[in-house]
mmCIF file of N, CA and C in Angstrom:
data_model
loop_
_atom_site.group_PDB
_atom_site.id
_atom_site.type_symbol
_atom_site.label_atom_id
_atom_site.label_comp_id
_atom_site.label_asym_id
_atom_site.label_seq_id
_atom_site.Cartn_x
_atom_site.Cartn_y
_atom_site.Cartn_z
ATOM 1 N N MET G 1 2.299 20.133 14.271
ATOM 2 C CA MET G 1 2.116 19.602 12.991
ATOM 3 C C MET G 1 3.239 18.717 12.713
ATOM 4 N N TYR G 2 4.463 19.178 12.854
ATOM 5 C CA TYR G 2 5.694 18.322 12.495
ATOM 6 C C TYR G 2 5.771 16.923 13.191
ATOM 7 N N LEU G 3 5.378 16.975 14.405
ATOM 8 C CA LEU G 3 5.254 15.614 15.146
ATOM 9 C C LEU G 3 4.210 14.852 14.558
ATOM 10 N N LEU G 4 3.050 15.404 14.179
ATOM 11 C CA LEU G 4 2.121 14.568 13.570
ATOM 12 C C LEU G 4 2.635 14.001 12.288
ATOM 13 N N GLN G 5 3.303 14.698 11.377
ATOM 14 C CA GLN G 5 3.863 14.114 10.275
ATOM 15 C C GLN G 5 4.837 13.008 10.571
ATOM 16 N N ILE G 6 5.643 13.114 11.533
ATOM 17 C CA ILE G 6 6.669 12.065 11.951
ATOM 18 C C ILE G 6 5.838 10.856 12.444
ATOM 19 N N TRP G 7 4.844 10.987 13.291
ATOM 20 C CA TRP G 7 3.959 9.870 13.634
ATOM 21 C C TRP G 7 3.260 9.186 12.438
ATOM 22 N N TYR G 8 2.827 9.902 11.552
ATOM 23 C CA TYR G 8 2.131 9.414 10.401
ATOM 24 C C TYR G 8 2.977 8.561 9.539
ATOM 25 N N SER G 9 4.237 9.077 9.454
ATOM 26 C CA SER G 9 5.316 8.410 8.595
ATOM 27 C C SER G 9 5.773 7.137 9.309
ATOM 28 N N LEU G 10 5.651 7.139 10.542
ATOM 29 C CA LEU G 10 6.200 5.901 11.259
ATOM 30 C C LEU G 10 5.107 4.813 11.356
ATOM 31 N N THR G 11 3.826 5.213 11.285
ATOM 32 C CA THR G 11 2.724 4.287 11.412
ATOM 33 C C THR G 11 2.165 4.013 10.069
ATOM 34 N N VAL G 12 2.400 4.745 9.104
ATOM 35 C CA VAL G 12 1.853 4.455 7.693
ATOM 36 C C VAL G 12 3.052 4.556 6.717
ATOM 37 N N PRO G 13 3.867 3.649 6.691
ATOM 38 C CA PRO G 13 5.010 3.664 5.794
ATOM 39 C C PRO G 13 4.563 3.643 4.308
ATOM 40 N N GLU G 14 5.083 4.510 3.469
ATOM 41 C CA GLU G 14 4.829 4.629 2.060
ATOM 42 C C GLU G 14 5.878 3.509 1.468
ATOM 43 N N ILE G 15 5.147 2.553 0.620
ATOM 44 C CA ILE G 15 5.864 1.456 0.024
ATOM 45 C C ILE G 15 6.498 2.043 -1.409
ATOM 46 N N THR G 16 5.691 2.763 -2.149
ATOM 47 C CA THR G 16 6.078 3.413 -3.271
ATOM 48 C C THR G 16 5.067 4.330 -3.830
ATOM 49 N N SER G 17 5.273 5.022 -4.858
ATOM 50 C CA SER G 17 4.277 5.895 -5.442
ATOM 51 C C SER G 17 4.552 6.011 -6.983
ATOM 52 N N PHE G 18 3.618 6.078 -7.712
ATOM 53 C CA PHE G 18 3.753 6.148 -9.191
ATOM 54 C C PHE G 18 2.283 6.646 -9.774
ATOM 55 N N TYR G 19 2.486 7.529 -10.806
ATOM 56 C CA TYR G 19 1.205 8.057 -11.590
ATOM 57 C C TYR G 19 0.241 8.597 -10.607
ATOM 58 N N GLY G 20 0.733 9.220 -9.516
ATOM 59 C CA GLY G 20 -0.223 9.853 -8.671
ATOM 60 C C GLY G 20 -0.782 8.797 -7.593
ATOM 61 N N ILE G 21 -0.515 7.549 -7.621
ATOM 62 C CA ILE G 21 -0.873 6.576 -6.790
ATOM 63 C C ILE G 21 0.102 6.373 -5.597
ATOM 64 N N ARG G 22 -0.366 6.296 -4.473
ATOM 65 C CA ARG G 22 0.491 6.289 -3.222
ATOM 66 C C ARG G 22 0.126 4.775 -2.646
ATOM 67 N N ILE G 23 1.194 3.974 -2.455
ATOM 68 C CA ILE G 23 0.971 2.626 -1.914
ATOM 69 C C ILE G 23 1.484 2.594 -0.368
ATOM 70 N N THR G 24 0.678 2.205 0.508
ATOM 71 C CA THR G 24 1.063 2.327 1.870
ATOM 72 C C THR G 24 0.654 0.980 2.664
ATOM 73 N N MET G 25 1.186 0.673 3.849
ATOM 74 C CA MET G 25 0.747 -0.284 4.726
ATOM 75 C C MET G 25 0.752 0.305 6.074
ATOM 76 N N TYR G 26 -0.062 -0.130 6.922
ATOM 77 C CA TYR G 26 -0.289 0.463 8.373
ATOM 78 C C TYR G 26 0.324 -0.594 9.312
ATOM 79 N N TYR G 27 1.101 -0.116 10.192
ATOM 80 C CA TYR G 27 1.558 -0.956 11.322
ATOM 81 C C TYR G 27 0.437 -1.260 12.121
ATOM 82 N N ASN G 28 0.417 -2.525 12.673
ATOM 83 C CA ASN G 28 -0.698 -2.983 13.551
ATOM 84 C C ASN G 28 -2.036 -2.933 12.799
ATOM 85 N N ASP G 29 -2.104 -3.134 11.495
ATOM 86 C CA ASP G 29 -3.251 -3.272 10.719
ATOM 87 C C ASP G 29 -4.018 -4.635 10.852
ATOM 88 N N HIS G 30 -5.203 -4.584 10.542
ATOM 89 C CA HIS G 30 -6.104 -5.817 10.745
ATOM 90 C C HIS G 30 -5.880 -6.798 9.557
ATOM 91 N N LEU G 31 -6.377 -8.025 9.799
ATOM 92 C CA LEU G 31 -6.350 -9.032 8.698
ATOM 93 C C LEU G 31 -7.523 -8.756 7.787
ATOM 94 N N PRO G 32 -7.553 -9.338 6.624
ATOM 95 C CA PRO G 32 -6.597 -9.992 5.940
ATOM 96 C C PRO G 32 -5.361 -9.224 5.459
ATOM 97 N N PRO G 33 -4.201 -9.857 5.107
ATOM 98 C CA PRO G 33 -3.070 -9.068 4.718
ATOM 99 C C PRO G 33 -3.350 -8.227 3.466
ATOM 100 N N HIS G 34 -3.100 -7.004 3.589
ATOM 101 C CA HIS G 34 -3.606 -6.026 2.527
ATOM 102 C C HIS G 34 -2.556 -4.886 2.427
ATOM 103 N N PHE G 35 -2.841 -4.109 1.458
ATOM 104 C CA PHE G 35 -2.154 -2.833 1.299
ATOM 105 C C PHE G 35 -3.137 -1.717 0.944
ATOM 106 N N HIS G 36 -2.780 -0.461 0.965
ATOM 107 C CA HIS G 36 -3.593 0.537 0.751
ATOM 108 C C HIS G 36 -3.094 1.313 -0.593
ATOM 109 N N ALA G 37 -4.114 1.680 -1.460
ATOM 110 C CA ALA G 37 -3.719 2.461 -2.550
ATOM 111 C C ALA G 37 -4.459 3.703 -2.559
ATOM 112 N N GLU G 38 -3.863 4.914 -2.570
ATOM 113 C CA GLU G 38 -4.546 6.175 -2.652
ATOM 114 C C GLU G 38 -4.367 6.881 -3.847
ATOM 115 N N TYR G 39 -5.392 7.464 -4.355
ATOM 116 C CA TYR G 39 -5.317 8.242 -5.577
ATOM 117 C C TYR G 39 -6.137 9.399 -5.471
ATOM 118 N N GLY G 40 -5.475 10.586 -5.263
ATOM 119 C CA GLY G 40 -6.332 11.730 -4.845
ATOM 120 C C GLY G 40 -6.941 11.672 -3.500
ATOM 121 N N ASP G 41 -8.403 11.799 -3.586
ATOM 122 C CA ASP G 41 -9.083 11.554 -2.219
ATOM 123 C C ASP G 41 -9.699 10.093 -2.082
ATOM 124 N N ASP G 42 -9.441 9.400 -3.124
ATOM 125 C CA ASP G 42 -9.882 8.074 -3.231
ATOM 126 C C ASP G 42 -8.879 6.999 -2.620
ATOM 127 N N GLU G 43 -9.403 5.891 -2.022
ATOM 128 C CA GLU G 43 -8.566 4.931 -1.516
ATOM 129 C C GLU G 43 -9.233 3.555 -1.630
ATOM 130 N N ILE G 44 -8.329 2.530 -1.788
ATOM 131 C CA ILE G 44 -8.738 1.203 -1.839
ATOM 132 C C ILE G 44 -7.861 0.337 -0.961
ATOM 133 N N LEU G 45 -8.278 -0.843 -0.556
ATOM 134 C CA LEU G 45 -7.507 -1.845 0.190
ATOM 135 C C LEU G 45 -7.613 -3.026 -0.769
ATOM 136 N N ILE G 46 -6.458 -3.569 -0.958
ATOM 137 C CA ILE G 46 -6.312 -4.703 -1.782
ATOM 138 C C ILE G 46 -5.616 -5.975 -0.994
ATOM 139 N N GLU G 47 -6.300 -7.091 -0.932
ATOM 140 C CA GLU G 47 -5.823 -8.231 -0.321
ATOM 141 C C GLU G 47 -4.529 -8.736 -1.013
ATOM 142 N N ILE G 48 -3.475 -8.979 -0.497
ATOM 143 C CA ILE G 48 -2.201 -9.294 -1.012
ATOM 144 C C ILE G 48 -2.267 -10.642 -1.679
ATOM 145 N N ASN G 49 -2.804 -11.721 -0.973
ATOM 146 C CA ASN G 49 -2.896 -13.055 -1.407
ATOM 147 C C ASN G 49 -3.643 -13.323 -2.786
ATOM 148 N N THR G 50 -4.702 -12.534 -2.922
ATOM 149 C CA THR G 50 -5.644 -12.733 -3.907
ATOM 150 C C THR G 50 -5.703 -11.525 -4.936
ATOM 151 N N LEU G 51 -5.196 -10.300 -4.533
ATOM 152 C CA LEU G 51 -5.206 -9.075 -5.278
ATOM 153 C C LEU G 51 -6.633 -8.610 -5.575
ATOM 154 N N ASN G 52 -7.648 -9.097 -4.701
ATOM 155 C CA ASN G 52 -9.021 -8.576 -4.806
ATOM 156 C C ASN G 52 -9.112 -7.357 -3.994
ATOM 157 N N ILE G 53 -10.059 -6.492 -4.447
ATOM 158 C CA ILE G 53 -10.285 -5.213 -3.636
ATOM 159 C C ILE G 53 -11.094 -5.590 -2.362
ATOM 160 N N TYR G 54 -10.616 -5.282 -1.345
ATOM 161 C CA TYR G 54 -11.261 -5.520 0.023
ATOM 162 C C TYR G 54 -12.205 -4.442 0.400
ATOM 163 N N ALA G 55 -11.809 -3.120 0.104
ATOM 164 C CA ALA G 55 -12.738 -2.058 0.384
ATOM 165 C C ALA G 55 -12.343 -0.838 -0.421
ATOM 166 N N GLY G 56 -13.321 0.012 -0.602
ATOM 167 C CA GLY G 56 -12.974 1.349 -1.241
ATOM 168 C C GLY G 56 -13.057 1.336 -2.794
ATOM 169 N N GLU G 57 -12.827 2.426 -3.312
ATOM 170 C CA GLU G 57 -12.861 2.595 -4.845
ATOM 171 C C GLU G 57 -11.785 3.534 -5.096
ATOM 172 N N ILE G 58 -11.156 3.460 -6.341
ATOM 173 C CA ILE G 58 -10.395 4.461 -7.144
ATOM 174 C C ILE G 58 -10.741 4.449 -8.531
ATOM 175 N N PRO G 59 -10.394 5.368 -9.308
ATOM 176 C CA PRO G 59 -10.844 5.482 -10.719
ATOM 177 C C PRO G 59 -10.095 4.174 -11.458
ATOM 178 N N ARG G 60 -10.808 3.722 -12.435
ATOM 179 C CA ARG G 60 -10.534 2.528 -13.181
ATOM 180 C C ARG G 60 -8.998 2.474 -13.696
ATOM 181 N N ARG G 61 -8.549 3.533 -14.206
ATOM 182 C CA ARG G 61 -7.218 3.618 -14.738
ATOM 183 C C ARG G 61 -6.173 3.414 -13.504
ATOM 184 N N ALA G 62 -6.365 4.125 -12.474
ATOM 185 C CA ALA G 62 -5.587 4.119 -11.317
ATOM 186 C C ALA G 62 -5.505 2.556 -10.762
ATOM 187 N N LEU G 63 -6.722 1.909 -10.736
ATOM 188 C CA LEU G 63 -6.874 0.541 -10.267
ATOM 189 C C LEU G 63 -6.016 -0.449 -11.210
ATOM 190 N N ARG G 64 -6.084 -0.062 -12.531
ATOM 191 C CA ARG G 64 -5.381 -1.044 -13.445
ATOM 192 C C ARG G 64 -3.933 -0.948 -13.154
ATOM 193 N N PHE G 65 -3.386 0.306 -13.017
ATOM 194 C CA PHE G 65 -2.040 0.497 -12.816
ATOM 195 C C PHE G 65 -1.592 -0.211 -11.335
ATOM 196 N N THR G 66 -2.382 0.043 -10.404
ATOM 197 C CA THR G 66 -2.203 -0.615 -9.041
ATOM 198 C C THR G 66 -2.055 -2.072 -9.251
ATOM 199 N N LEU G 67 -3.081 -2.678 -9.848
ATOM 200 C CA LEU G 67 -3.106 -4.172 -9.901
ATOM 201 C C LEU G 67 -1.865 -4.680 -10.715
ATOM 202 N N GLU G 68 -1.453 -3.993 -11.811
ATOM 203 C CA GLU G 68 -0.378 -4.320 -12.612
ATOM 204 C C GLU G 68 0.929 -4.272 -11.715
ATOM 205 N N TRP G 69 1.068 -3.212 -10.884
ATOM 206 C CA TRP G 69 2.231 -3.185 -10.003
ATOM 207 C C TRP G 69 2.195 -4.306 -8.892
ATOM 208 N N ALA G 70 0.956 -4.434 -8.330
ATOM 209 C CA ALA G 70 0.867 -5.515 -7.328
ATOM 210 C C ALA G 70 1.044 -6.900 -7.825
ATOM 211 N N THR G 71 0.714 -7.081 -8.920
ATOM 212 C CA THR G 71 1.075 -8.524 -9.561
ATOM 213 C C THR G 71 2.469 -8.702 -9.667
ATOM 214 N N GLN G 72 3.227 -7.612 -10.141
ATOM 215 C CA GLN G 72 4.781 -7.762 -10.258
ATOM 216 C C GLN G 72 5.511 -7.765 -8.845
ATOM 217 N N ASN G 73 4.850 -7.444 -7.752
ATOM 218 C CA ASN G 73 5.373 -7.295 -6.450
ATOM 219 C C ASN G 73 4.702 -8.075 -5.414
ATOM 220 N N GLN G 74 3.931 -9.085 -5.814
ATOM 221 C CA GLN G 74 3.115 -9.761 -4.804
ATOM 222 C C GLN G 74 3.801 -10.437 -3.683
ATOM 223 N N THR G 75 5.081 -11.149 -4.112
ATOM 224 C CA THR G 75 5.840 -11.834 -3.113
ATOM 225 C C THR G 75 6.468 -10.815 -2.119
ATOM 226 N N ALA G 76 7.002 -9.759 -2.770
ATOM 227 C CA ALA G 76 7.556 -8.709 -1.890
ATOM 228 C C ALA G 76 6.513 -8.035 -0.932
ATOM 229 N N LEU G 77 5.417 -7.876 -1.437
ATOM 230 C CA LEU G 77 4.244 -7.454 -0.509
ATOM 231 C C LEU G 77 3.865 -8.322 0.591
ATOM 232 N N GLN G 78 3.956 -9.578 0.258
ATOM 233 C CA GLN G 78 3.820 -10.622 1.370
ATOM 234 C C GLN G 78 4.923 -10.415 2.452
ATOM 235 N N GLN G 79 6.085 -10.268 1.978
ATOM 236 C CA GLN G 79 7.236 -10.142 2.959
ATOM 237 C C GLN G 79 7.084 -8.779 3.743
ATOM 238 N N LEU G 80 6.657 -7.778 3.082
ATOM 239 C CA LEU G 80 6.539 -6.513 3.755
ATOM 240 C C LEU G 80 5.382 -6.550 4.823
ATOM 241 N N TRP G 81 4.331 -7.263 4.458
ATOM 242 C CA TRP G 81 3.131 -7.367 5.421
ATOM 243 C C TRP G 81 3.771 -8.056 6.770
ATOM 244 N N GLU G 82 4.537 -9.139 6.615
ATOM 245 C CA GLU G 82 5.106 -9.804 7.769
ATOM 246 C C GLU G 82 5.928 -8.848 8.615
ATOM 247 N N LEU G 83 6.764 -7.998 7.885
ATOM 248 C CA LEU G 83 7.704 -7.136 8.600
ATOM 249 C C LEU G 83 6.817 -6.098 9.423
ATOM 250 N N CYS G 84 5.661 -5.671 8.628
ATOM 251 C CA CYS G 84 4.859 -4.634 9.207
ATOM 252 C C CYS G 84 4.221 -5.183 10.484
ATOM 253 N N ARG G 85 3.669 -6.344 10.385
ATOM 254 C CA ARG G 85 3.071 -7.009 11.627
ATOM 255 C C ARG G 85 4.003 -7.236 12.800
ATOM 256 N N ALA G 86 5.299 -7.310 12.433
ATOM 257 C CA ALA G 86 6.327 -7.590 13.408
ATOM 258 C C ALA G 86 6.903 -6.283 13.966
ATOM 259 N N GLY G 87 6.328 -5.091 13.402
ATOM 260 C CA GLY G 87 6.710 -3.829 13.801
ATOM 261 C C GLY G 87 8.183 -3.403 13.260
ATOM 262 N N GLN G 88 8.626 -4.048 12.276
ATOM 263 C CA GLN G 88 10.000 -3.824 11.741
ATOM 264 C C GLN G 88 9.946 -2.775 10.671
ATOM 265 N N PRO G 89 10.869 -2.082 10.449
ATOM 266 C CA PRO G 89 11.126 -1.074 9.372
ATOM 267 C C PRO G 89 10.803 -1.807 8.007
ATOM 268 N N LEU G 90 10.179 -0.994 7.089
ATOM 269 C CA LEU G 90 9.818 -1.513 5.829
ATOM 270 C C LEU G 90 10.727 -0.781 4.733
ATOM 271 N N HIS G 91 11.109 -1.519 3.677
ATOM 272 C CA HIS G 91 11.778 -0.891 2.546
ATOM 273 C C HIS G 91 10.838 -0.590 1.399
ATOM 274 N N LYS G 92 11.355 0.304 0.744
ATOM 275 C CA LYS G 92 10.564 0.714 -0.557
ATOM 276 C C LYS G 92 10.609 -0.280 -1.606
ATOM 277 N N LEU G 93 9.558 -0.382 -2.423
ATOM 278 C CA LEU G 93 9.636 -1.109 -3.725
ATOM 279 C C LEU G 93 9.634 -0.196 -4.919
ATOM 280 N N LEU G 94 10.159 -0.616 -5.905
ATOM 281 C CA LEU G 94 10.270 0.074 -7.139
ATOM 282 C C LEU G 94 8.873 0.572 -7.770
ATOM 283 N N PRO G 95 8.681 1.662 -8.291
ATOM 284 C CA PRO G 95 7.456 2.137 -8.777
ATOM 285 C C PRO G 95 7.203 1.268 -10.077
ATOM 286 N N LEU G 96 5.948 1.451 -10.541
ATOM 287 C CA LEU G 96 5.585 0.904 -11.909
ATOM 288 C C LEU G 96 6.139 1.839 -12.917
ATOM 289 N N GLU G 97 6.825 1.318 -13.939
ATOM 290 C CA GLU G 97 7.374 2.056 -14.990
ATOM 291 C C GLU G 97 6.659 1.991 -16.346
#
């Protein structure tokens, strides 16, 4: 189990978390450039360039917080996507306050 947790943290870096929302990116993920937002058992994928929902659903309030945070961090998310695609370590971003 411990090795599985290590593998998961290396392949699915957490960018930040706030209000029960966990923001992640996957190494070697598919295009278009996007990030994942998880809230409870729900998950969405949001395109970084347009901030449109690519797939999935989360509750409306969690979506509003996620989009507010993404708007504030759109340039940083684009940079993290490039690092992720290059297999480089990612740094965390500040949560929504």
